[in-house]
Short mmCIF file of C-alpha atoms in Angstrom, two decimals:
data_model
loop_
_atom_site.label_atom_id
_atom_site.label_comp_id
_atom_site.label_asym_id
_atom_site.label_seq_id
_atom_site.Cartn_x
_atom_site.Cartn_y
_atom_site.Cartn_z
CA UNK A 235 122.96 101.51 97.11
CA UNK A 236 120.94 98.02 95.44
CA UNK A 237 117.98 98.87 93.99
CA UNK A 238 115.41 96.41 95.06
CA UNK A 239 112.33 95.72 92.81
CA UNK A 240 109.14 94.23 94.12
CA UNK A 241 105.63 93.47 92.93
CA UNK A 242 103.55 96.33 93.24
CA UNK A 243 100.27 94.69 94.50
CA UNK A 244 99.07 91.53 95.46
CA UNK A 245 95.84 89.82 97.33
CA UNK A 246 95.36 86.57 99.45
CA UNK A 247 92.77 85.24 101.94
CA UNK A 248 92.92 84.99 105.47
CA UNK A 249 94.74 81.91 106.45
CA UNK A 250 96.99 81.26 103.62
CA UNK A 251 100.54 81.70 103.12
CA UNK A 252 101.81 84.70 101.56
CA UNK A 253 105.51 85.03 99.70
CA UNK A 254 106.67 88.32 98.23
CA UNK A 255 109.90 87.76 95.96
CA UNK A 256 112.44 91.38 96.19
CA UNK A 257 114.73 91.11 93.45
CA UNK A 258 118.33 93.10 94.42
CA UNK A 259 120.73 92.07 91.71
CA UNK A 260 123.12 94.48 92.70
CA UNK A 261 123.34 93.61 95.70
CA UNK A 262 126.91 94.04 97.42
CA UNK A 263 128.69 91.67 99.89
CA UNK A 264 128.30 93.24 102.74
CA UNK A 265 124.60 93.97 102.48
CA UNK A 266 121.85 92.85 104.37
CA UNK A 267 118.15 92.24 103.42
CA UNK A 268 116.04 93.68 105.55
CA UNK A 269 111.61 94.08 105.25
CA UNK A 270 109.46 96.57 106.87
CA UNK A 271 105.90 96.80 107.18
CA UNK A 272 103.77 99.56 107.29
CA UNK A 273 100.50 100.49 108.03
CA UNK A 274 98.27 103.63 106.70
CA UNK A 275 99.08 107.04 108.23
CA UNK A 276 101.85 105.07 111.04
CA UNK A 277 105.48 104.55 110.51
CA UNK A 278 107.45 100.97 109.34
CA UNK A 279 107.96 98.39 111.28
CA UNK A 280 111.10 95.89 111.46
CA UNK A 281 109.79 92.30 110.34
CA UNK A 282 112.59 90.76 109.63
CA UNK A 283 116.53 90.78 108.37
CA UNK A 284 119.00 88.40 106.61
CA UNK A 285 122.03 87.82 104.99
CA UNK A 286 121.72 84.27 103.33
CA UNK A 287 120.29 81.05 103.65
CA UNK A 288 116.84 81.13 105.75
CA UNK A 289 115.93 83.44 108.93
CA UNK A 290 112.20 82.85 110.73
CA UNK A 291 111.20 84.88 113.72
CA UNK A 292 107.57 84.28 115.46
CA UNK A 293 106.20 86.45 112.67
CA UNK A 294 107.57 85.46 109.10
CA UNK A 295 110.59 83.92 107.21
CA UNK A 296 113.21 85.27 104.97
CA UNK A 297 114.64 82.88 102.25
CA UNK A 298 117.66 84.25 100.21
CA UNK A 299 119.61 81.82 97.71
CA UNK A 300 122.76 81.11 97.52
CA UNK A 301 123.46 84.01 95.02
CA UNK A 302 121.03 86.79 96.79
CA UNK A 303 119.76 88.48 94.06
CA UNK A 304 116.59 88.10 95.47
CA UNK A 305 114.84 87.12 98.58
CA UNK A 306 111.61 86.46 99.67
CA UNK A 307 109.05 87.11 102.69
CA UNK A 308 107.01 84.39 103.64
CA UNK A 309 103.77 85.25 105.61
CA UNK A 310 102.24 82.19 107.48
CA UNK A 311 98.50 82.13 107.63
CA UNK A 312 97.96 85.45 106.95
CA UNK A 313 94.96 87.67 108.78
CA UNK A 314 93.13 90.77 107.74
CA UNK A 315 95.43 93.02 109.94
CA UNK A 316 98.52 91.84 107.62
CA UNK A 317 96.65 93.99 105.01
CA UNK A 318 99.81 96.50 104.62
CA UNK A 319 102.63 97.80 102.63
CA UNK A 320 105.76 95.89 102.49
CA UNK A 321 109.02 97.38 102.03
CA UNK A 322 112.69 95.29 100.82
CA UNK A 323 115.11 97.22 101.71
CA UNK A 324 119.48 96.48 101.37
CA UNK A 325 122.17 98.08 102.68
CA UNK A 326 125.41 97.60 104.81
CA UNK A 327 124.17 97.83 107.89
CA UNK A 328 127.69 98.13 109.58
CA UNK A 329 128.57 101.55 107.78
CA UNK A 330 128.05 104.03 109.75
CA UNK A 331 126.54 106.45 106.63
CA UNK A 332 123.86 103.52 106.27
CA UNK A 333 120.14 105.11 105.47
CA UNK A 334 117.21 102.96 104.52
CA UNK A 335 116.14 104.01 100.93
CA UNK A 336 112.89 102.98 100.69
CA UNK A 337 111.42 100.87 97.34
CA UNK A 338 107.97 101.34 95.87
CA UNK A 339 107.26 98.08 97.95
CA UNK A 340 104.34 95.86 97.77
CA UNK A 341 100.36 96.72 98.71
CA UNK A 342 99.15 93.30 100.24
CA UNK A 343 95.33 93.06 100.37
CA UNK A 344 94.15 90.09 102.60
CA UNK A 345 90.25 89.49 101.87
CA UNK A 346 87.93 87.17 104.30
CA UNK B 129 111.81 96.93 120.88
CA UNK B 130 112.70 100.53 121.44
CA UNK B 131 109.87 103.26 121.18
CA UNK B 132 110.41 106.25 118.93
CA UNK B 133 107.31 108.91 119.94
CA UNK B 134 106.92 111.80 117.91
CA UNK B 135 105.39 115.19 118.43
CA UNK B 136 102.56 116.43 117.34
CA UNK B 137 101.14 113.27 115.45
CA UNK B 138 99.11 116.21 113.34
CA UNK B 139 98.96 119.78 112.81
CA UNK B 140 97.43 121.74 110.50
CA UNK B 141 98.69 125.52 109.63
CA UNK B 142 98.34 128.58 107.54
CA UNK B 143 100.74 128.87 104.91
CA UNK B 144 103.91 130.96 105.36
CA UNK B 145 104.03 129.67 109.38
CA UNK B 146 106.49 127.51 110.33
CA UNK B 147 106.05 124.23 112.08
CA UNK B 148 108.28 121.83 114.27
CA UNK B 149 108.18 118.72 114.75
CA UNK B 150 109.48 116.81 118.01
CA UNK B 151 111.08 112.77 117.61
CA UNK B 152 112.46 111.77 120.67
CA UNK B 153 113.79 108.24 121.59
CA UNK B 154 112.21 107.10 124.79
CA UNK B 155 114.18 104.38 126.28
CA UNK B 156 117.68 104.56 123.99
CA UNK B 157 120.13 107.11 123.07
CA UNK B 158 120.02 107.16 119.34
CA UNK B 159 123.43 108.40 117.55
CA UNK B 160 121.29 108.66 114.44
CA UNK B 161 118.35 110.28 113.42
CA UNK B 162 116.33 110.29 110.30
CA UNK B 163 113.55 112.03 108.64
CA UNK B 164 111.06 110.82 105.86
CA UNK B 165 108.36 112.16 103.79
CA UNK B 166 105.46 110.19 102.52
CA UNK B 167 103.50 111.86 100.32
CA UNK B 168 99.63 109.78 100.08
CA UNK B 169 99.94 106.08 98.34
CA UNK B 170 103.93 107.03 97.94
CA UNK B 171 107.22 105.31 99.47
CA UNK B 172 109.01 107.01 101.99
CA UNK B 173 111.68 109.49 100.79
CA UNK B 174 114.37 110.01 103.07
CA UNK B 175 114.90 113.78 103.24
CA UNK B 176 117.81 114.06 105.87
CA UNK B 177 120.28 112.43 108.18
CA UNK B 178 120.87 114.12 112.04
CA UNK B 179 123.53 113.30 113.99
CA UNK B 180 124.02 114.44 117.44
CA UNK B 181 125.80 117.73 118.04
CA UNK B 182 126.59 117.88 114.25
CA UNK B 183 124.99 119.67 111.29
CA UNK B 184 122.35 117.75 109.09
CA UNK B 185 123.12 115.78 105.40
CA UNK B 186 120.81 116.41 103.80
CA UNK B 187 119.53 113.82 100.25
CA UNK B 188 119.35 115.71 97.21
CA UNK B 189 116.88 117.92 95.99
CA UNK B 190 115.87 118.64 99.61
CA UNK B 191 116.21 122.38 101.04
CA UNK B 192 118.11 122.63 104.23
CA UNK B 193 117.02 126.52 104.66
CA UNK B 194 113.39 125.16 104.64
CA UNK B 195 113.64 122.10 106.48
CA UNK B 196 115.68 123.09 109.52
CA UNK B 197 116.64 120.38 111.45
CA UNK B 198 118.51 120.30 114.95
CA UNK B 199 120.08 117.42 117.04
CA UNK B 200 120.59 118.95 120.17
CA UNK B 201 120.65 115.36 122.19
CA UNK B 202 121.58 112.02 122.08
CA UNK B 203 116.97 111.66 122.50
CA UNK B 204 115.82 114.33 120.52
CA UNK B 205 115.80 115.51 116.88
CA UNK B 206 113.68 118.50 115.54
CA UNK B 207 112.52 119.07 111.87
CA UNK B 208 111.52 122.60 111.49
CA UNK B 209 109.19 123.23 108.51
CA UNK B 210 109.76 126.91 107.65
CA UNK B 211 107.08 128.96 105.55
CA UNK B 212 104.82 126.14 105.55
CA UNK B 213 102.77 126.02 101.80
CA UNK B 214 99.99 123.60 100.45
CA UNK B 215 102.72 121.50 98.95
CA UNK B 216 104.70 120.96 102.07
CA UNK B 217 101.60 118.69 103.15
CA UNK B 218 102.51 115.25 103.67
CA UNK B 219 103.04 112.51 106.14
CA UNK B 220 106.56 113.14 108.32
CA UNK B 221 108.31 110.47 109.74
CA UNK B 222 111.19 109.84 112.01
CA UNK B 223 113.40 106.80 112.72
CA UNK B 224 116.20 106.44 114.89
CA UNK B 225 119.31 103.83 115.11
CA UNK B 226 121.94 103.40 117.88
CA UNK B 227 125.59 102.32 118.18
CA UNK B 228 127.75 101.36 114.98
CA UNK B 229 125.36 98.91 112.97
CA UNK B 230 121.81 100.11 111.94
CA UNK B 231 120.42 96.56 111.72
CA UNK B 232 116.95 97.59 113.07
CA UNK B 233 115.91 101.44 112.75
CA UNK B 234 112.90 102.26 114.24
CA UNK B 235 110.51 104.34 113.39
CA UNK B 236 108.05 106.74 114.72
CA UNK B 237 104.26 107.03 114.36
CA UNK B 238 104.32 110.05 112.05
CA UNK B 239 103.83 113.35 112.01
CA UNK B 240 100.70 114.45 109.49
CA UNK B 241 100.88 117.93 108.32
CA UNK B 242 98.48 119.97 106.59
CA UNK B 243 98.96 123.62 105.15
CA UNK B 244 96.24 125.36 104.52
#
């Protein structure tokens, strides 16, 4: 399975954009990028999922280039609730043996 | 999206009891079951794999004598914590995926149990 390797912290203020880069350089051809966010003491939730190019949904964006060794989440106008833990994740989602193997992922702080 | 509920959401026992855990899918039929451990300010470690009317795999390192886990229905997957100690205290989650491709797993609100 890729390893994926992300920033371990970072902060922002309410209302600006936030991007967190995932680096997967071993990622395989048939994997897909896929981030999770979590909140203390509940279980992750699906943000978003891609395989190349760009991918927005009502809550963020996923860029990936051309060669997908990395990819990043894009946060639009962040709020205090998007204070969280932010997990990259890749895998082959159509294998039947796929697990999620969770990353150290990323500690987002959001300050007023 | 679909709801993954989990039973109890915490518990708190002496040590050497054992304790079980409930995830259930509510509105899907989930193939595919998995369970986590977070210990506090730590990742998720996937402990185990349940399929339906099949044994357990179980990730390495992890005891499948103490962590018993059973997949008796296409909605419901238990995780059995035998002879509960101090150390077994942590954060349990569930997730579950459906049909072939596993492109959104979803997860369950957590189980937190403490061993006194």
């Amino acid at each position: 399975l890729a390893k994926t390797t992300q920033p371990i912290s970072m902060d922002s203020y309410e209302g600006q954009e936030v991007n967190i880069t995932c680096s997967h350089n071993n990622i395989a051809t048939n994997d897909y990028i896929t981030w999770y966010q979590q909140f203390p003491s509940q279980g992750p939730r699906f943000i978003i999922q891609g395989y190349k190019t760009k991918v927005t949904n009502e809550v963020a964006s996923l860029f990936i280039p051309a060669d997908r060794k990395s990819s990043t989440l894009s946060l639009p106008r962040v709020s205090l609730s998007d204070t969280a833990v932010y997990y990259c994740l890749v895998g082959d989602i159509g294998d039947s043996s796929y697990k999620l193997i969770f990353g150290s992922g990323t500690r987002l702080l959001v300050r007023p | 999206g679909a709801v993954v509920s989990q039973h109890p959401s915490r518990v708190i026992c002496k040590s050497g009891t054992s304790v079980k855990i409930e995830c259930r899918s509510l509105d899907f039929q989930a193939t595919t079951m998995f369970w986590y451990r977070q210990f506090p300010k730590q990742s998720l470690m996937l402990m185990a794999t349940s399929n339906e009317g099949s044994k357990a795999t179980y990730e390495q390192g992890v005891e499948k004598d103490k962590f018993l886990i059973n997949h008796a229905s296409l909605t419901l997957s238990t995780l059995t914590v035998t002879s509960a100690h101090p150390e077994d205290s942590s954060f349990y989650i569930c997730s579950a995926g459906w049909g072939d491709s596993y492109n959104e797993q979803f997860f369950g609100p957590g189980t937190r149990l403490t061993v006194l």
